[in-house]
CSV table of C-alpha atoms and ligand atoms in Angstrom, one decimal:
chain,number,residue,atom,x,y,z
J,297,UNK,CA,-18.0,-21.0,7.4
J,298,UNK,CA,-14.0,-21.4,7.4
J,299,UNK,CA,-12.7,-19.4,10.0
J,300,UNK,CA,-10.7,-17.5,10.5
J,301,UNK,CA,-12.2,-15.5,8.0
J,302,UNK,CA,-9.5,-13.3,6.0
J,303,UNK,CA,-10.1,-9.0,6.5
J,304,UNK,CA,-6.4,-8.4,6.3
J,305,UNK,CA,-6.6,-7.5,2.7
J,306,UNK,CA,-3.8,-4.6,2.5
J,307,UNK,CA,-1.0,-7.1,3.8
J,308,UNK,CA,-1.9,-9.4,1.3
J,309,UNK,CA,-4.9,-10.4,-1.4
J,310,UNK,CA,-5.7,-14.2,-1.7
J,311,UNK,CA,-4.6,-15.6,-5.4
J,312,UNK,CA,-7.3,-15.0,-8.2
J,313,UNK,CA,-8.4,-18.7,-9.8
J,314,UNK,CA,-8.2,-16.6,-13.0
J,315,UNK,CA,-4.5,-15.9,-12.4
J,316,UNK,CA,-3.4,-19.5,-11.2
J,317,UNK,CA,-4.6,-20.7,-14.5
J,318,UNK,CA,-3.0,-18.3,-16.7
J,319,UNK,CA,0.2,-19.4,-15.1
J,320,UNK,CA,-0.2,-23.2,-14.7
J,321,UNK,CA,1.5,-23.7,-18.1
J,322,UNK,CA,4.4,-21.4,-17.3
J,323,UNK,CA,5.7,-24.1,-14.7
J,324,UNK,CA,5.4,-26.8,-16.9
J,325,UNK,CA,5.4,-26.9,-20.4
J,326,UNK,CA,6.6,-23.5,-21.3
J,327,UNK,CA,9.4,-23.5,-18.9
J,328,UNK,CA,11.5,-22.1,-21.0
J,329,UNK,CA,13.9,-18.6,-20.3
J,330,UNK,CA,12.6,-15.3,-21.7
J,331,UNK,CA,16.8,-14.6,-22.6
J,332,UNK,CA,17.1,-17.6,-24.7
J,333,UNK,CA,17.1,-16.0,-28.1
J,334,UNK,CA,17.6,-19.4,-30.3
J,335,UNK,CA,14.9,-21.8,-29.8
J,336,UNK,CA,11.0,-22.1,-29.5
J,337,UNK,CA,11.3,-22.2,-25.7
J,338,UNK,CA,12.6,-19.4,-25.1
J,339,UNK,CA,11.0,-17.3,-27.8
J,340,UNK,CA,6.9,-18.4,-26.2
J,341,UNK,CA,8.0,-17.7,-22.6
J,342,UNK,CA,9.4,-14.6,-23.9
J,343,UNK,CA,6.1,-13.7,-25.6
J,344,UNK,CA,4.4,-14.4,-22.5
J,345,UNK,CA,6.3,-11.8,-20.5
J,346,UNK,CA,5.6,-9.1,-22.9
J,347,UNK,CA,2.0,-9.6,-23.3
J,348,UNK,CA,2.4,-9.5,-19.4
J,349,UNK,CA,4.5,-5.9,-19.6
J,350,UNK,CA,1.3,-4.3,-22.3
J,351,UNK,CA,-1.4,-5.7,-20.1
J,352,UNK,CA,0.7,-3.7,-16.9
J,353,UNK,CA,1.2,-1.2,-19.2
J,354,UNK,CA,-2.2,-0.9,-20.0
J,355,UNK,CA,-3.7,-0.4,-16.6
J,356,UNK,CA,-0.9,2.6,-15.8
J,357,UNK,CA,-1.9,4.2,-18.9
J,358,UNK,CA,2.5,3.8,-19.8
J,359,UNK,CA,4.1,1.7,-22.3
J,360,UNK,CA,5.1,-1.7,-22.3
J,361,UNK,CA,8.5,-0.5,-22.4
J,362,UNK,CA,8.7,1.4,-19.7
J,363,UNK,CA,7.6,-1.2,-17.3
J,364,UNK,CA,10.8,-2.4,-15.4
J,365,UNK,CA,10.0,-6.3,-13.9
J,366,UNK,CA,11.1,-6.9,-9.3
J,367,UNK,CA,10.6,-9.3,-6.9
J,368,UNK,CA,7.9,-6.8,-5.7
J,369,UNK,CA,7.4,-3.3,-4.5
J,370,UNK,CA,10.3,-3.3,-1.8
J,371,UNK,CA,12.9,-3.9,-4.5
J,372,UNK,CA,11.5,-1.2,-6.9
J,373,UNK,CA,11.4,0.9,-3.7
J,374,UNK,CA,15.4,0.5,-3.6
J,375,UNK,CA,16.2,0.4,-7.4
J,376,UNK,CA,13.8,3.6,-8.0
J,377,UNK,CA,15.1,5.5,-5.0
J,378,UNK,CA,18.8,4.3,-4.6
J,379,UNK,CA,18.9,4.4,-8.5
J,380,UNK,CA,17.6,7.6,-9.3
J,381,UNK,CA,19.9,9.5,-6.0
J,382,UNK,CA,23.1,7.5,-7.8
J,383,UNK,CA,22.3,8.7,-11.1
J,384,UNK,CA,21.2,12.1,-10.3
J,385,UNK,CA,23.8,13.2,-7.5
J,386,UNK,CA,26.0,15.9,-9.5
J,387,UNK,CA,22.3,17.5,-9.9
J,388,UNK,CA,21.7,17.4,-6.0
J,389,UNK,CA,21.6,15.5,-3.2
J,390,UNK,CA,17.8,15.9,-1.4
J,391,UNK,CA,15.1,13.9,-2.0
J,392,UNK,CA,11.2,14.6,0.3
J,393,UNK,CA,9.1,12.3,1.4
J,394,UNK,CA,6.3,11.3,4.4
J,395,UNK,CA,6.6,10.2,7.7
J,396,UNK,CA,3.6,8.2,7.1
J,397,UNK,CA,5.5,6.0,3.5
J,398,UNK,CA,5.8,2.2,4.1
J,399,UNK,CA,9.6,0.8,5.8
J,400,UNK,CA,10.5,0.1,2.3
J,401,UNK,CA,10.9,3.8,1.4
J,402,UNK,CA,11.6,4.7,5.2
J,403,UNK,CA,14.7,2.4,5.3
J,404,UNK,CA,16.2,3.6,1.8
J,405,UNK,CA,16.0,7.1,2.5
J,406,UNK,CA,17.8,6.6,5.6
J,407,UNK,CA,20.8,4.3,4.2
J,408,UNK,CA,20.8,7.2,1.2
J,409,UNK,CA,21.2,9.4,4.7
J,410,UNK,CA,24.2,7.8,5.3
J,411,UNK,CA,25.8,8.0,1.7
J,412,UNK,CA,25.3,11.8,2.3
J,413,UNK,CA,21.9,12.9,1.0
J,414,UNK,CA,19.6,15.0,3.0
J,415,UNK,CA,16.3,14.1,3.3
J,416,UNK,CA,13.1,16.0,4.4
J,417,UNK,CA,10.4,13.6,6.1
J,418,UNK,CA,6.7,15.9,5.8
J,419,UNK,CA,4.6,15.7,8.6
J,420,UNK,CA,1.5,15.0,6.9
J,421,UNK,CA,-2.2,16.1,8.2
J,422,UNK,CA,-3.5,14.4,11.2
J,423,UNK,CA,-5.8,12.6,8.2
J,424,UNK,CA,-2.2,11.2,7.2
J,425,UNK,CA,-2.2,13.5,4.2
J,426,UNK,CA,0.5,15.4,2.3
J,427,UNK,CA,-0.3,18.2,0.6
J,428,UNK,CA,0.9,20.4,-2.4
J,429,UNK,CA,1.2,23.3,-0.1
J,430,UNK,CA,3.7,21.0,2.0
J,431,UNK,CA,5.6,19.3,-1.2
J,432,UNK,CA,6.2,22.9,-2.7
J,433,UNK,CA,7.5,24.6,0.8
J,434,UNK,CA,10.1,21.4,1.2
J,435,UNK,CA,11.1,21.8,-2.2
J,436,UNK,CA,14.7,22.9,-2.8
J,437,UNK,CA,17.0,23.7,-5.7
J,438,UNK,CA,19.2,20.7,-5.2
J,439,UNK,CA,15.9,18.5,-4.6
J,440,UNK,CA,16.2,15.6,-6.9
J,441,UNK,CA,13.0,13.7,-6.4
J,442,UNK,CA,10.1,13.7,-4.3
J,443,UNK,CA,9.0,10.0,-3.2
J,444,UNK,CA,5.2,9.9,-1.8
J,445,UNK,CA,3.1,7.2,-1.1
J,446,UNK,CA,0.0,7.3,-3.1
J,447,UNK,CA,-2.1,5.6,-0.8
J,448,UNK,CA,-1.3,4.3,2.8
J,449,UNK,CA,-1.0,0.7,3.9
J,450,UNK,CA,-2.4,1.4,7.3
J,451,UNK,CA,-5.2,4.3,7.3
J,452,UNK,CA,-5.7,3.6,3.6
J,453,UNK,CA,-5.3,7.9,2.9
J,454,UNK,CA,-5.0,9.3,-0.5
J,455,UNK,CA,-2.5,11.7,-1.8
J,456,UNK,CA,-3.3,14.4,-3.7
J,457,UNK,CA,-1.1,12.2,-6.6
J,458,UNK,CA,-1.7,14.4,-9.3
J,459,UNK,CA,-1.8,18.2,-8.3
J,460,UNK,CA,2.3,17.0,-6.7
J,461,UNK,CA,3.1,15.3,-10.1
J,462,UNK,CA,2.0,18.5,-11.5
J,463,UNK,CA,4.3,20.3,-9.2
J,464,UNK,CA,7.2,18.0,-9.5
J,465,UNK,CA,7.1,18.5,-13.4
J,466,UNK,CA,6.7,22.3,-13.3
J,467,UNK,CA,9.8,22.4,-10.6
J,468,UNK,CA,11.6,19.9,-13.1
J,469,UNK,CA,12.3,17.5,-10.2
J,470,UNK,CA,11.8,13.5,-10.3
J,471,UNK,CA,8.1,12.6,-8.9
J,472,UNK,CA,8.2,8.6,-7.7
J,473,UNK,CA,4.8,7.3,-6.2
J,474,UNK,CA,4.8,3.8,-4.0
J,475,UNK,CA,1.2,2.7,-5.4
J,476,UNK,CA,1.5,-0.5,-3.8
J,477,UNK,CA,-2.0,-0.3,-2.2
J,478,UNK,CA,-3.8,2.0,-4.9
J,479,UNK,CA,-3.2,0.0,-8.2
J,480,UNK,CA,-7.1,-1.6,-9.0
J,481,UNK,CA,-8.5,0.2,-6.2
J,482,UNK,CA,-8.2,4.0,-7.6
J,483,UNK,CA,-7.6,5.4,-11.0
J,484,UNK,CA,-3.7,5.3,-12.0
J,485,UNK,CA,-3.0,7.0,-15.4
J,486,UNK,CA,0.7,8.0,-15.2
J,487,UNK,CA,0.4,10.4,-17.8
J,488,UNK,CA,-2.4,12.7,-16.7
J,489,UNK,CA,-1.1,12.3,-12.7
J,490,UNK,CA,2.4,13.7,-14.1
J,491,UNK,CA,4.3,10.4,-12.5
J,492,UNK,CA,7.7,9.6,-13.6
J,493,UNK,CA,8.5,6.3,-11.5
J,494,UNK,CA,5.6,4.1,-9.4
J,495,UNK,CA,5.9,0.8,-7.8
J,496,UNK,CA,3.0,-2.1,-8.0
J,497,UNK,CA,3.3,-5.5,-6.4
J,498,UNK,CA,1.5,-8.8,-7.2
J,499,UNK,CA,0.4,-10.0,-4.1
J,500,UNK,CA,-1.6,-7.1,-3.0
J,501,UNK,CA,-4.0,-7.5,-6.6
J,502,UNK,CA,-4.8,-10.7,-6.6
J,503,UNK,CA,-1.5,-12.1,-8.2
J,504,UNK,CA,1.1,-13.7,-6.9
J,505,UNK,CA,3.7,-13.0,-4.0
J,506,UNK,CA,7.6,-12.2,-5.5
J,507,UNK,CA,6.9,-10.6,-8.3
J,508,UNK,CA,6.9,-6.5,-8.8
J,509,UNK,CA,7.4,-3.7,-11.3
J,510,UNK,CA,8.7,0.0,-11.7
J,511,UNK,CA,7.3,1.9,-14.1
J,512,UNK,CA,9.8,4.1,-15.1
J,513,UNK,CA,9.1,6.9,-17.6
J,514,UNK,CA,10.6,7.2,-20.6
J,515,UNK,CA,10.4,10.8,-22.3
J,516,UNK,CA,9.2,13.9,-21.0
J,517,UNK,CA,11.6,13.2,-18.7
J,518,UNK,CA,13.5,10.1,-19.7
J,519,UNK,CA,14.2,8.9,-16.0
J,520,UNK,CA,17.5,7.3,-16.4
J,521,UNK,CA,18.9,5.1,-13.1
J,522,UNK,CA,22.0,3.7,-11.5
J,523,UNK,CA,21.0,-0.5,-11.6
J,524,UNK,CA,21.3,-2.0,-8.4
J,525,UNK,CA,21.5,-5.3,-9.2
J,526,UNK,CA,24.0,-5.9,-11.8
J,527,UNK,CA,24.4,-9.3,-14.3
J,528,UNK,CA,23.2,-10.1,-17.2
J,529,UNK,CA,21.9,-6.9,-18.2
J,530,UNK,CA,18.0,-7.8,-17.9
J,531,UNK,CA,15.4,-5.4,-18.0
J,532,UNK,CA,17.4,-3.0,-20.3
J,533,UNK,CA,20.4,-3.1,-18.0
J,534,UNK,CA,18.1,-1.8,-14.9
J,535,UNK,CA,17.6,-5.2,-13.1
J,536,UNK,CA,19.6,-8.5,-14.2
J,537,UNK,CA,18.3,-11.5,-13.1
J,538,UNK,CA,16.5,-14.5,-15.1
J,539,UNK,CA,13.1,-13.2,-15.2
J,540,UNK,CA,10.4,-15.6,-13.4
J,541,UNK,CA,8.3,-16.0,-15.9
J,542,UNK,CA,5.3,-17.6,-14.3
J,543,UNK,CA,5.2,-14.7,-11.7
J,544,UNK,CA,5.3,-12.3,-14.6
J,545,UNK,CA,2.1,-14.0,-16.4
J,546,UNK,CA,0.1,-14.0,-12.7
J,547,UNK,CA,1.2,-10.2,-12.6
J,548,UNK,CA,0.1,-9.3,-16.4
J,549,UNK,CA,-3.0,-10.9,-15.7
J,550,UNK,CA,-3.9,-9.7,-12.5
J,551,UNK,CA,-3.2,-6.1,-13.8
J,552,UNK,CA,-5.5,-7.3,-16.8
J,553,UNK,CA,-8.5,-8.5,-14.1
J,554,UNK,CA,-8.0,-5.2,-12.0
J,555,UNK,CA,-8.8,-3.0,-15.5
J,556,UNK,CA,-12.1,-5.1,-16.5
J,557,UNK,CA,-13.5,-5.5,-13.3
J,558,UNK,CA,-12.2,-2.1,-11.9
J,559,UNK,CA,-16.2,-0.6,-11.6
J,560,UNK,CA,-17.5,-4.1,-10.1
J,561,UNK,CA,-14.0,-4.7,-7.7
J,562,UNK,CA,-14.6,-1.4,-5.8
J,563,UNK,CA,-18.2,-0.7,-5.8
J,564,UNK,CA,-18.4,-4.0,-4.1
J,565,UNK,CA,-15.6,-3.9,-1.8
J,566,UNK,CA,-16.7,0.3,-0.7
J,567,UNK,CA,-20.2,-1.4,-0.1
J,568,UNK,CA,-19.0,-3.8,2.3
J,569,UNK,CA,-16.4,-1.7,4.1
J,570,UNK,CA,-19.2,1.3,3.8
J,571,UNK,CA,-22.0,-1.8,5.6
J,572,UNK,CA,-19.3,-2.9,8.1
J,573,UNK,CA,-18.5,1.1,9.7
J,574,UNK,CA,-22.1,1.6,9.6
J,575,UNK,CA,-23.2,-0.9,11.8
J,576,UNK,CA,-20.4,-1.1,14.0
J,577,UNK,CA,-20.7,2.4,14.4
J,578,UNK,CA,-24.3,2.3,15.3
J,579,UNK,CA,-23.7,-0.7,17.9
J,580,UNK,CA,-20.4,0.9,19.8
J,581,UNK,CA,-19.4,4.7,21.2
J,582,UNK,CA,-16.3,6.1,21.5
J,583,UNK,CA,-14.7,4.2,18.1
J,584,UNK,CA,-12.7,6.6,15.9
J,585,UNK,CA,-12.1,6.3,12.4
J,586,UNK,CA,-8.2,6.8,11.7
J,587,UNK,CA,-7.5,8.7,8.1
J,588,UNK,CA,-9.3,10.9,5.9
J,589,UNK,CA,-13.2,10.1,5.7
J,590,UNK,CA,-13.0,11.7,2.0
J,591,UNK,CA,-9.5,10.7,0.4
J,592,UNK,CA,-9.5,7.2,1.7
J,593,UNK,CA,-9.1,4.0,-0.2
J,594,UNK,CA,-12.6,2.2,-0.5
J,595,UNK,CA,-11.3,-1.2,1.1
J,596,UNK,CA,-9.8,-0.1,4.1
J,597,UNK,CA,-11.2,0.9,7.9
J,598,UNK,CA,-9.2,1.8,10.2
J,599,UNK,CA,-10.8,2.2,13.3
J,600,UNK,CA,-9.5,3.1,17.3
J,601,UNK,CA,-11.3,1.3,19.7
J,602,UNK,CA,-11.0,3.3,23.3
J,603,UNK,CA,-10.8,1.9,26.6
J,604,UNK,CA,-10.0,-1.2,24.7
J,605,UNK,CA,-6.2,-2.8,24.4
J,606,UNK,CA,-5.6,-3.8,20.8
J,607,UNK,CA,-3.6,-6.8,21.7
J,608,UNK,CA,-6.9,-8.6,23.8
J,609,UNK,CA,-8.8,-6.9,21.2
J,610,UNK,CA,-7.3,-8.9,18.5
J,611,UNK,CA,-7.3,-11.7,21.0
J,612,UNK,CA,-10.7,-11.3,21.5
J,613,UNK,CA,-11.7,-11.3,17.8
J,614,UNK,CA,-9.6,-14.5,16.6
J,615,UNK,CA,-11.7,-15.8,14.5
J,616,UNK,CA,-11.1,-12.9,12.1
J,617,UNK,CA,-8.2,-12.0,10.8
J,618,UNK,CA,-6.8,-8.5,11.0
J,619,UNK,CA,-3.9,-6.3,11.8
J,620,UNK,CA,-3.5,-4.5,14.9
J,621,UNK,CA,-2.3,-0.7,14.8
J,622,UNK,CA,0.8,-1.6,17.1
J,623,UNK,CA,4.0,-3.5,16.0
J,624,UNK,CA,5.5,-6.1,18.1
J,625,UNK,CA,8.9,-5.6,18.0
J,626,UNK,CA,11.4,-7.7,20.3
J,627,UNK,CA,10.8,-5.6,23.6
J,628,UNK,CA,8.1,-3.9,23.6
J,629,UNK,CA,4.6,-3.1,21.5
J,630,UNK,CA,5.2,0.1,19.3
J,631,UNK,CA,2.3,1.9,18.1
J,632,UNK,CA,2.6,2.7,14.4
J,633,UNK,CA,4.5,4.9,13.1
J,634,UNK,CA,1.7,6.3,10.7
J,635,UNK,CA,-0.4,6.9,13.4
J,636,UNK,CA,2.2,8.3,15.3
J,637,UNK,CA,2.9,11.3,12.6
J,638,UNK,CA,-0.7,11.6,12.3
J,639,UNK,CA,-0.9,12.7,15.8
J,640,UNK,CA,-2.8,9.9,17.3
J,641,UNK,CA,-1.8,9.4,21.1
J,642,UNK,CA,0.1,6.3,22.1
J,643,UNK,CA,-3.0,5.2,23.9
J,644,UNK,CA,-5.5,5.2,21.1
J,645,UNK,CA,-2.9,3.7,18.3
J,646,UNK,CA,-3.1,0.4,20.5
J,647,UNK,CA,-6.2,-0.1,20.3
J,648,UNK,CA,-6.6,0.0,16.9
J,649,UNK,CA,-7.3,-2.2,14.1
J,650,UNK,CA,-7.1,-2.2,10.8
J,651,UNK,CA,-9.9,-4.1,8.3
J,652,UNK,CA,-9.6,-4.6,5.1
J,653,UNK,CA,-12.4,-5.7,2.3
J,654,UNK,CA,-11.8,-7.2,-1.2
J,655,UNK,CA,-13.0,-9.4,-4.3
J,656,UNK,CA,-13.9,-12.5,-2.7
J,657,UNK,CA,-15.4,-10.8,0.8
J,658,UNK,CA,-18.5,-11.7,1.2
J,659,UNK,CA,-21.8,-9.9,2.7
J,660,UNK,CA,-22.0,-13.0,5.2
J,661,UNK,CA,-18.4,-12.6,6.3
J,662,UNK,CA,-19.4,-8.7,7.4
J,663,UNK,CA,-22.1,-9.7,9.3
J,664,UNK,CA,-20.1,-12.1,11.2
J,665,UNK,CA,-17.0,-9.4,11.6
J,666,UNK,CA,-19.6,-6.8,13.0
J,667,UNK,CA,-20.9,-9.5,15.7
J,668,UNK,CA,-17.7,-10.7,16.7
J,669,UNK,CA,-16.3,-6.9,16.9
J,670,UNK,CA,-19.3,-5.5,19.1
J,671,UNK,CA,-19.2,-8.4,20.9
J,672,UNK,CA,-15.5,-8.6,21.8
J,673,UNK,CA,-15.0,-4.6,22.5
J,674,UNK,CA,-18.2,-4.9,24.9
J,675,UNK,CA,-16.6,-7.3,26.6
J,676,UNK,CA,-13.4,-6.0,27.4
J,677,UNK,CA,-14.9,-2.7,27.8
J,678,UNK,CA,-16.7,-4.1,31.3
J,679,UNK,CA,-13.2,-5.3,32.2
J,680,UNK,CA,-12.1,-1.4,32.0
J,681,UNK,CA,-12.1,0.7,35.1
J,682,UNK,CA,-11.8,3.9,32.9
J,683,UNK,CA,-15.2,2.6,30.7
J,684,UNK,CA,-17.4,2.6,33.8
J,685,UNK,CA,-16.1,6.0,34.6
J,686,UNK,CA,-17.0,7.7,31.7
J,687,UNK,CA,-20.5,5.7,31.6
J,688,UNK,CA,-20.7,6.9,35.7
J,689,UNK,CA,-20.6,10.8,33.7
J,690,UNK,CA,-17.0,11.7,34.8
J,691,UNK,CA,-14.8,14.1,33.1
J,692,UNK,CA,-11.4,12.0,31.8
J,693,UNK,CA,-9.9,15.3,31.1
J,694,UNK,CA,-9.7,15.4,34.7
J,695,UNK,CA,-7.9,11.7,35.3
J,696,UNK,CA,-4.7,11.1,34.1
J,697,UNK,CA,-5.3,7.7,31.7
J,698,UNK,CA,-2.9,7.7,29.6
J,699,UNK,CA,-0.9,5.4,29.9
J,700,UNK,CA,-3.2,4.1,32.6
J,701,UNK,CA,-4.3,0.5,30.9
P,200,PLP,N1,4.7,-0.2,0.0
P,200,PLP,C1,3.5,-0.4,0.6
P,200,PLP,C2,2.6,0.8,0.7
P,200,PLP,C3,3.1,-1.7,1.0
P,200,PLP,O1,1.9,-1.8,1.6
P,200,PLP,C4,3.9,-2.7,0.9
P,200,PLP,C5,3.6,-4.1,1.4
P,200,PLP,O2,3.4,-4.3,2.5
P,200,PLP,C6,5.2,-2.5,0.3
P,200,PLP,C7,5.5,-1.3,-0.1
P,200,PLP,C8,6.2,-3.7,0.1
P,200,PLP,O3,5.7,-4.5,-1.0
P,200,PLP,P1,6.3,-5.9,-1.3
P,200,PLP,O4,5.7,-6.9,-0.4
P,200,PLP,O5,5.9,-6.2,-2.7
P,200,PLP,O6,7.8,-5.9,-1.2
């Protein structure tokens, strides 16, 4: 066994054979550039990328056409966000979305804050859920689009995507859905869910890293946006830049693989995840499960570990690989920001961690995960003052412990 072994699926999926060798030849003898309009070079690469843009196409239930090609999800974050306030400003000038979305949508919505839009943040459920209810009672008459996550990076909680696109469309206001994590792990088909604009990256479905698209909707409404990156008019004038061709086959591809083995890529990946929480569960109290047991992604646990400290936790468990529910910025360790708006306290955000399952997890890896888990949070649990006390019978609603380890 190789360790560490890899359970950090959400931040990023390891490459699919399958995908490498559709794009070997991209590199080497069809080098060419998909804008060359006047030899065979640029004519096959050009093929390539729109057999790439119908199998994308294809697995959103859109058309090729309206499949707009980024480096990734953080740059159709900015153009659909930045491009669609631009382009849409004489209308109105606020724009809702979550406390819980990813930096990427975070961080545009506050520089689109200091161009003078007004932007609500929802507070979603303490299962890190937005609702209908909440998208309809933020709604405004100068609202110009509502940006929601459709499931989250960290607790892995899903949106109620379609009953909001349904809203968004009867209000007549722009509905844009960062489906980073959901694409291949839950049904996307942008017509019935009443999307107008959703963002998908490589690297998180088995293809590879740098490569993106928005899918921007094309009648009933024809989204039009503002370009952020201006050239040689690429991408029907809504992203210049050559496009990178070998990143677009691995993306076409992987969107292919995510489509025919949708039914066999989840059932085994929920199976896994469903094993691991079962038995860790069974061997450990006082372990909480962060998100919504019933809208939640079927790869991802998220689970607080009390009277445990996240950072010895992961410490502890090195020969997995995981993320930790804290971010270490320069000074100090901040608990997330998703569990933060969820409502989780400071205390119990740092000691959790966040597992993630996927195609090539394997049955063997989750028995060794459970070990090393139970085994590590044992350990630092006899180290823990407050532990004993609780095990001793005493009431911790009587001891202040926050804070206290
Ligand atoms: N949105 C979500 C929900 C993500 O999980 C990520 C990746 O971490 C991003 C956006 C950014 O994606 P990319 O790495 O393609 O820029």
């Amino acid at each position: 066994m190789k360790l560490p072994i890899y359970f950090d699926y959400q931040a990023t999926t390891p490459l699919d054979p399958r995908v490498l060798e559709a794009m070997l030849p991209y590199f080497t003898e069809h080098f060419g550039n998909a804008a060359s309009r006047s030899h065979a070079f640029g004519w096959t690469a050009e093929q390539a990328v729109e057999k790439a843009r119908g199998q994308i196409a294809e697995l959103l239930g859109a058309s090729p056409k309206e499949i707009v090609f980024t480096s990734g999800s953080t740059e159709a974050i900015n153009l659909a966000l930045k491009g669609a306030a631009e382009m849409y400003s004489e209308k109105g000038k606020h724009i809702v979305t979550s406390e819980v979305e990813h930096k990427a949508v975070l961080d545009t919505c506050k520089h689109l804050e200091q161009l003078g839009y007004q932007v609500t943040y929802l507070k979603p459920t303490k299962a890190g859920r937005v609702t209908r209810e909440m998208v309809e009672a933020a709604l405004r008459p100068d609202t110009i689009l509502v940006a929601l996550m459709w499931a989250n990076n960290e607790v892995g909680t899903l949106n109620p995507i379609r009953e909001i696109g349904a809203l968004c469309h009867e209000k007549g206001v722009l509905f844009f859905t960062d489906a980073t994590q959901a694409v291949g792990k839950v049904p996307v088909d942008v017509e019935a869910d009443h999307v107008d604009m959703l963002c998908l990256s490589g690297h998180k479905l088995y293809g590879p890293k740098g490569i993106g698209c928005l899918y921007v909707r094309r009648k009933n409404p024809r989204v039009r946006l503002v370009s952020q990156m201006d050239g040689g008019g690429h991408e029907r004038g809504m992203r210049s830049g050559t496009l990178n061709v070998p990143g677009i086959v691995g993306l076409g591809k992987a969107c292919e693989l995510c489509r025919t083995d949708f039914d066999k890529d989840l059932a085994h990946a929920k199976a896994l995840r469903d094993e691991f929480e079962r038995r860790v569960f069974a061997s450990l109290d006082y372990v909480t499960l962060n998100g919504d047991a019933d809208h939640r992604l079927p790869n991802n646990s998220n689970l607080s570990f009390s009277f445990v400290e996240g950072e010895s936790m992961i410490m502890g468990i090195k020969d997995i690989a995981v993320s930790s529910g804290s971010a270490c910025t320069s000074a100090s360790l901040e608990p997330s920001h998703v569990l933060r708006a969820m409502g989780v306290g400071d205390e119990l955000a740092h000691s959790s961690i966040r597992f993630g399952f996927g195609r090539f997890t394997t049955r063997e890896d989750v028995d060794f995960a459970v070990e090393q888990v139970v085994k590590a949070v044992k350990r630092l649990r006899e180290l823990s003052p407050l532990y004993e006390m609780v095990q001793e019978g005493v009431d911790l609603s009587t001891v202040n412990w926050q804070g206290g380890h």
